[in-house]
């Protein structure tokens, strides 16, 4: 089973709203990732959690706040977003060892109005 | 700056032909290489990974790796219209104890019935 689930599938939010994206995997993976993908562009890494600890933060604005409550769950808290933050937000997971395959969830399509 | 380069295409092949997708990377220390397929509006789907020089076959797909030339390719035999998608080449580098995927910009493949 290589399933990563994400909720919600679609999200429309205003610039003053607070919302959260959720990601879950039950593959026993100990590394989880958030990516942002704009149209016709490749995914861009935002955050990496390894063994529930934040190990990479790719200079992402503080209006994005990640959280890893346990080894199966990953959240991305959103606050005071800008219209240019509208994108497909992808969660992925992998074994934590070097070079392991990353499996993506279906993504959350976010629109900021 | 770690770079992964792909011909953006579009690449058009007739149904039943072999589609050849190419990728070069700049970091000679890269160890793991991946091909993802992404349909429009969907998330990337892992279709092949390769860690050693040479060829790796899985069904209609063959990945080829040449670390000396810093080159990785994907061959799709007996191409089908359902193979029409964007193919993303990704290269893994270990950063801060976690796996960091660097993506190429993708090659758009169209298989003509």
mmCIF file of C-alpha atoms in Angstrom:
data_model
loop_
_atom_site.group_PDB
_atom_site.id
_atom_site.type_symbol
_atom_site.label_atom_id
_atom_site.label_comp_id
_atom_site.label_asym_id
_atom_site.label_seq_id
_atom_site.Cartn_x
_atom_site.Cartn_y
_atom_site.Cartn_z
ATOM 1 C CA UNK A 1 0.000 0.000 0.000
ATOM 2 C CA UNK A 2 1.513 3.326 -1.079
ATOM 3 C CA UNK A 3 -1.358 5.584 -0.139
ATOM 4 C CA UNK A 4 -0.993 9.072 1.202
ATOM 5 C CA UNK A 5 -4.264 10.872 1.895
ATOM 6 C CA UNK A 6 -4.848 14.611 2.028
ATOM 7 C CA UNK A 7 -7.795 16.703 3.122
ATOM 8 C CA UNK A 8 -9.471 18.785 1.955
ATOM 9 C CA UNK A 9 -9.272 18.242 -1.808
ATOM 10 C CA UNK A 10 -10.168 21.863 -2.493
ATOM 11 C CA UNK A 11 -9.996 24.927 -0.274
ATOM 12 C CA UNK A 12 -11.014 28.513 -0.913
ATOM 13 C CA UNK A 13 -10.003 30.993 1.750
ATOM 14 C CA UNK A 14 -9.836 34.718 2.232
ATOM 15 C CA UNK A 15 -6.656 36.532 3.129
ATOM 16 C CA UNK A 16 -7.745 36.931 6.764
ATOM 17 C CA UNK A 17 -8.776 33.315 7.300
ATOM 18 C CA UNK A 18 -6.982 30.593 9.219
ATOM 19 C CA UNK A 19 -7.174 27.080 7.812
ATOM 20 C CA UNK A 20 -5.251 23.822 7.990
ATOM 21 C CA UNK A 21 -4.292 21.170 5.472
ATOM 22 C CA UNK A 22 -4.001 17.602 6.665
ATOM 23 C CA UNK A 23 -1.945 14.666 5.433
ATOM 24 C CA UNK A 24 -1.901 11.067 6.629
ATOM 25 C CA UNK A 25 0.036 7.922 5.748
ATOM 26 C CA UNK A 26 0.051 4.431 7.237
ATOM 27 C CA UNK A 27 3.064 3.007 5.446
ATOM 28 C CA UNK A 28 5.362 3.317 8.448
ATOM 29 C CA UNK A 29 7.304 6.075 6.729
ATOM 30 C CA UNK A 30 9.272 8.324 9.064
ATOM 31 C CA UNK A 31 9.868 11.191 6.633
ATOM 32 C CA UNK A 32 7.073 13.484 5.449
ATOM 33 C CA UNK A 33 7.168 16.458 3.129
ATOM 34 C CA UNK A 34 5.150 19.473 2.034
ATOM 35 C CA UNK A 35 5.503 20.732 -1.533
ATOM 36 C CA UNK A 36 3.885 23.620 -3.375
ATOM 37 C CA UNK A 37 3.175 23.336 -7.082
ATOM 38 C CA UNK A 38 2.101 26.174 -9.355
ATOM 39 C CA UNK A 39 0.589 25.518 -12.753
ATOM 40 C CA UNK A 40 3.021 24.115 -15.337
ATOM 41 C CA UNK A 41 5.861 24.121 -12.796
ATOM 42 C CA UNK A 42 7.513 21.268 -10.902
ATOM 43 C CA UNK A 43 6.833 20.768 -7.197
ATOM 44 C CA UNK A 44 8.838 23.018 -4.879
ATOM 45 C CA UNK A 45 9.881 21.679 -1.504
ATOM 46 C CA UNK A 46 8.587 23.628 1.492
ATOM 47 C CA UNK A 47 9.237 21.507 4.592
ATOM 48 C CA UNK A 48 10.702 18.140 5.543
ATOM 49 C CA UNK A 49 10.007 16.237 8.741
ATOM 50 C CA UNK A 50 12.262 13.341 9.640
ATOM 51 C CA UNK A 51 11.307 11.249 12.674
ATOM 52 C CA UNK A 52 8.720 13.903 13.575
ATOM 53 C CA UNK A 53 11.323 16.669 13.695
ATOM 54 C CA UNK A 54 11.517 19.535 11.242
ATOM 55 C CA UNK A 55 14.738 19.058 9.327
ATOM 56 C CA UNK A 56 14.320 21.331 6.316
ATOM 57 C CA UNK A 57 12.494 24.646 6.000
ATOM 58 C CA UNK A 58 13.104 26.039 2.544
ATOM 59 C CA UNK A 59 12.781 29.710 3.530
ATOM 60 C CA UNK A 60 9.026 29.510 3.555
ATOM 61 C CA UNK A 61 7.119 32.601 4.847
ATOM 62 C CA UNK A 62 5.844 32.344 8.399
ATOM 63 C CA UNK A 63 2.231 32.453 7.207
ATOM 64 C CA UNK A 64 2.796 28.736 6.539
ATOM 65 C CA UNK A 65 3.292 26.740 9.732
ATOM 66 C CA UNK A 66 3.916 22.984 9.616
ATOM 67 C CA UNK A 67 3.161 20.527 12.381
ATOM 68 C CA UNK A 68 3.885 16.818 12.738
ATOM 69 C CA UNK A 69 1.795 15.499 15.676
ATOM 70 C CA UNK A 70 2.940 11.897 15.171
ATOM 71 C CA UNK A 71 4.651 9.683 12.646
ATOM 72 C CA UNK A 72 1.505 9.257 10.533
ATOM 73 C CA UNK A 73 0.174 12.805 10.431
ATOM 74 C CA UNK A 74 1.369 16.058 8.946
ATOM 75 C CA UNK A 75 -0.464 19.368 9.066
ATOM 76 C CA UNK A 76 0.103 22.673 7.354
ATOM 77 C CA UNK A 77 -1.476 25.656 9.125
ATOM 78 C CA UNK A 78 -2.310 28.634 6.938
ATOM 79 C CA UNK A 79 -2.832 32.207 8.096
ATOM 80 C CA UNK A 80 -2.979 35.561 6.325
ATOM 81 C CA UNK A 81 -2.193 34.097 2.939
ATOM 82 C CA UNK A 82 -1.794 36.101 -0.241
ATOM 83 C CA UNK A 83 -3.437 35.438 -3.624
ATOM 84 C CA UNK A 84 -0.056 34.341 -4.993
ATOM 85 C CA UNK A 85 -0.120 31.459 -2.502
ATOM 86 C CA UNK A 86 -2.855 29.847 -4.576
ATOM 87 C CA UNK A 87 -1.436 26.532 -5.757
ATOM 88 C CA UNK A 88 -1.620 22.758 -5.431
ATOM 89 C CA UNK A 89 -0.202 21.719 -2.059
ATOM 90 C CA UNK A 90 1.254 18.242 -2.064
ATOM 91 C CA UNK A 91 2.179 16.000 0.818
ATOM 92 C CA UNK A 92 4.627 13.143 0.348
ATOM 93 C CA UNK A 93 6.184 10.486 2.520
ATOM 94 C CA UNK A 94 9.159 8.151 2.344
ATOM 95 C CA UNK A 95 11.273 5.893 4.438
ATOM 96 C CA UNK A 96 13.814 8.032 6.220
ATOM 97 C CA UNK A 97 16.846 6.217 4.885
ATOM 98 C CA UNK A 98 18.955 7.752 2.165
ATOM 99 C CA UNK A 99 17.463 7.985 -1.268
ATOM 100 C CA UNK A 100 14.149 6.352 -0.611
ATOM 101 C CA UNK A 101 11.193 6.794 -2.917
ATOM 102 C CA UNK A 102 8.716 9.537 -2.099
ATOM 103 C CA UNK A 103 5.017 8.886 -2.583
ATOM 104 C CA UNK A 104 2.683 11.800 -3.094
ATOM 105 C CA UNK A 105 -0.846 12.343 -1.887
ATOM 106 C CA UNK A 106 -3.550 13.674 -4.230
ATOM 107 C CA UNK A 107 -2.951 17.249 -3.122
ATOM 108 C CA UNK A 108 -5.089 20.126 -1.906
ATOM 109 C CA UNK A 109 -6.023 22.742 -4.493
ATOM 110 C CA UNK A 110 -5.873 26.048 -2.593
ATOM 111 C CA UNK A 111 -7.372 29.290 -3.851
ATOM 112 C CA UNK A 112 -6.783 32.486 -1.874
ATOM 113 C CA UNK A 113 -9.254 35.268 -2.610
ATOM 114 C CA UNK B 1 22.684 25.164 -7.151
ATOM 115 C CA UNK B 2 21.618 21.612 -7.890
ATOM 116 C CA UNK B 3 19.998 21.455 -11.327
ATOM 117 C CA UNK B 4 17.941 18.897 -13.129
ATOM 118 C CA UNK B 5 17.247 19.584 -16.769
ATOM 119 C CA UNK B 6 14.694 18.082 -19.096
ATOM 120 C CA UNK B 7 13.528 18.913 -22.581
ATOM 121 C CA UNK B 8 10.154 20.544 -21.927
ATOM 122 C CA UNK B 9 8.701 19.204 -25.156
ATOM 123 C CA UNK B 10 6.022 18.744 -26.125
ATOM 124 C CA UNK B 11 7.025 15.304 -27.338
ATOM 125 C CA UNK B 12 4.541 13.632 -29.637
ATOM 126 C CA UNK B 13 4.724 9.969 -30.611
ATOM 127 C CA UNK B 14 2.245 7.729 -32.435
ATOM 128 C CA UNK B 15 0.484 4.987 -30.538
ATOM 129 C CA UNK B 16 2.631 1.855 -30.335
ATOM 130 C CA UNK B 17 5.923 3.714 -30.744
ATOM 131 C CA UNK B 18 8.734 4.100 -28.220
ATOM 132 C CA UNK B 19 8.797 7.379 -26.302
ATOM 133 C CA UNK B 20 12.231 8.463 -25.070
ATOM 134 C CA UNK B 21 12.503 11.007 -22.267
ATOM 135 C CA UNK B 22 15.835 12.424 -21.162
ATOM 136 C CA UNK B 23 17.198 14.145 -18.094
ATOM 137 C CA UNK B 24 20.580 15.493 -17.024
ATOM 138 C CA UNK B 25 21.657 16.546 -13.556
ATOM 139 C CA UNK B 26 24.445 18.707 -12.248
ATOM 140 C CA UNK B 27 25.324 17.202 -8.853
ATOM 141 C CA UNK B 28 27.797 14.381 -9.409
ATOM 142 C CA UNK B 29 27.141 13.161 -5.862
ATOM 143 C CA UNK B 30 23.482 12.348 -6.552
ATOM 144 C CA UNK B 31 22.636 8.746 -5.762
ATOM 145 C CA UNK B 32 18.945 8.202 -6.450
ATOM 146 C CA UNK B 33 16.848 8.994 -9.504
ATOM 147 C CA UNK B 34 13.127 8.935 -10.047
ATOM 148 C CA UNK B 35 10.563 9.327 -12.774
ATOM 149 C CA UNK B 36 7.121 10.640 -11.906
ATOM 150 C CA UNK B 37 4.112 10.826 -14.191
ATOM 151 C CA UNK B 38 1.689 13.689 -13.648
ATOM 152 C CA UNK B 39 -1.664 13.973 -15.363
ATOM 153 C CA UNK B 40 -3.137 17.438 -15.669
ATOM 154 C CA UNK B 41 -4.658 18.541 -12.366
ATOM 155 C CA UNK B 42 -3.386 15.449 -10.523
ATOM 156 C CA UNK B 43 -0.459 14.766 -8.222
ATOM 157 C CA UNK B 44 2.837 13.166 -9.321
ATOM 158 C CA UNK B 45 2.808 9.372 -9.440
ATOM 159 C CA UNK B 46 6.063 7.466 -9.001
ATOM 160 C CA UNK B 47 6.573 5.126 -11.946
ATOM 161 C CA UNK B 48 10.276 4.249 -11.847
ATOM 162 C CA UNK B 49 13.294 4.626 -9.618
ATOM 163 C CA UNK B 50 16.893 3.657 -10.295
ATOM 164 C CA UNK B 51 19.939 3.724 -8.069
ATOM 165 C CA UNK B 52 22.640 1.893 -10.071
ATOM 166 C CA UNK B 53 24.187 2.428 -13.469
ATOM 167 C CA UNK B 54 22.530 0.509 -16.261
ATOM 168 C CA UNK B 55 18.983 -0.355 -17.175
ATOM 169 C CA UNK B 56 15.981 -1.168 -15.028
ATOM 170 C CA UNK B 57 12.836 -2.528 -16.628
ATOM 171 C CA UNK B 58 9.299 -2.609 -15.270
ATOM 172 C CA UNK B 59 6.633 -3.615 -17.754
ATOM 173 C CA UNK B 60 6.625 -1.148 -20.636
ATOM 174 C CA UNK B 61 8.971 1.220 -18.806
ATOM 175 C CA UNK B 62 12.776 1.149 -18.820
ATOM 176 C CA UNK B 63 14.896 3.563 -16.837
ATOM 177 C CA UNK B 64 18.517 4.038 -17.834
ATOM 178 C CA UNK B 65 21.210 5.620 -15.676
ATOM 179 C CA UNK B 66 24.699 6.730 -16.610
ATOM 180 C CA UNK B 67 26.340 8.409 -13.635
ATOM 181 C CA UNK B 68 29.548 9.177 -15.529
ATOM 182 C CA UNK B 69 27.554 11.245 -18.019
ATOM 183 C CA UNK B 70 25.116 12.456 -15.345
ATOM 184 C CA UNK B 71 22.268 11.303 -17.502
ATOM 185 C CA UNK B 72 19.062 9.419 -16.795
ATOM 186 C CA UNK B 73 16.379 8.458 -19.275
ATOM 187 C CA UNK B 74 12.970 6.810 -19.434
ATOM 188 C CA UNK B 75 11.809 4.676 -22.345
ATOM 189 C CA UNK B 76 8.137 3.862 -22.754
ATOM 190 C CA UNK B 77 7.532 0.980 -25.156
ATOM 191 C CA UNK B 78 4.261 0.436 -26.998
ATOM 192 C CA UNK B 79 3.094 3.920 -26.055
ATOM 193 C CA UNK B 80 -0.611 4.285 -25.339
ATOM 194 C CA UNK B 81 -2.829 7.376 -25.378
ATOM 195 C CA UNK B 82 -3.167 6.902 -21.602
ATOM 196 C CA UNK B 83 0.573 7.596 -21.319
ATOM 197 C CA UNK B 84 -0.081 11.192 -22.374
ATOM 198 C CA UNK B 85 1.057 13.215 -19.359
ATOM 199 C CA UNK B 86 3.929 15.294 -18.037
ATOM 200 C CA UNK B 87 6.930 13.239 -16.942
ATOM 201 C CA UNK B 88 9.043 14.660 -14.142
ATOM 202 C CA UNK B 89 12.622 13.598 -13.571
ATOM 203 C CA UNK B 90 13.729 13.907 -9.943
ATOM 204 C CA UNK B 91 17.115 13.534 -8.315
ATOM 205 C CA UNK B 92 17.616 12.901 -4.614
ATOM 206 C CA UNK B 93 20.212 14.554 -2.443
ATOM 207 C CA UNK B 94 20.615 13.998 1.241
ATOM 208 C CA UNK B 95 20.419 17.330 3.079
ATOM 209 C CA UNK B 96 20.326 17.826 6.856
ATOM 210 C CA UNK B 97 19.560 14.162 7.431
ATOM 211 C CA UNK B 98 16.593 14.073 5.086
ATOM 212 C CA UNK B 99 15.953 13.302 1.456
ATOM 213 C CA UNK B 100 15.502 16.311 -0.768
ATOM 214 C CA UNK B 101 14.106 15.776 -4.256
ATOM 215 C CA UNK B 102 15.098 18.176 -7.001
ATOM 216 C CA UNK B 103 12.727 18.118 -9.941
ATOM 217 C CA UNK B 104 13.223 18.939 -13.564
ATOM 218 C CA UNK B 105 10.638 21.128 -15.254
ATOM 219 C CA UNK B 106 9.017 18.084 -16.850
ATOM 220 C CA UNK B 107 8.481 16.811 -20.390
ATOM 221 C CA UNK B 108 4.974 16.850 -21.763
ATOM 222 C CA UNK B 109 4.276 13.671 -23.746
ATOM 223 C CA UNK B 110 1.385 13.270 -26.159
ATOM 224 C CA UNK B 111 0.646 9.841 -27.649
ATOM 225 C CA UNK B 112 -1.348 10.193 -30.835
ATOM 226 C CA UNK B 113 -3.929 7.436 -31.508
#
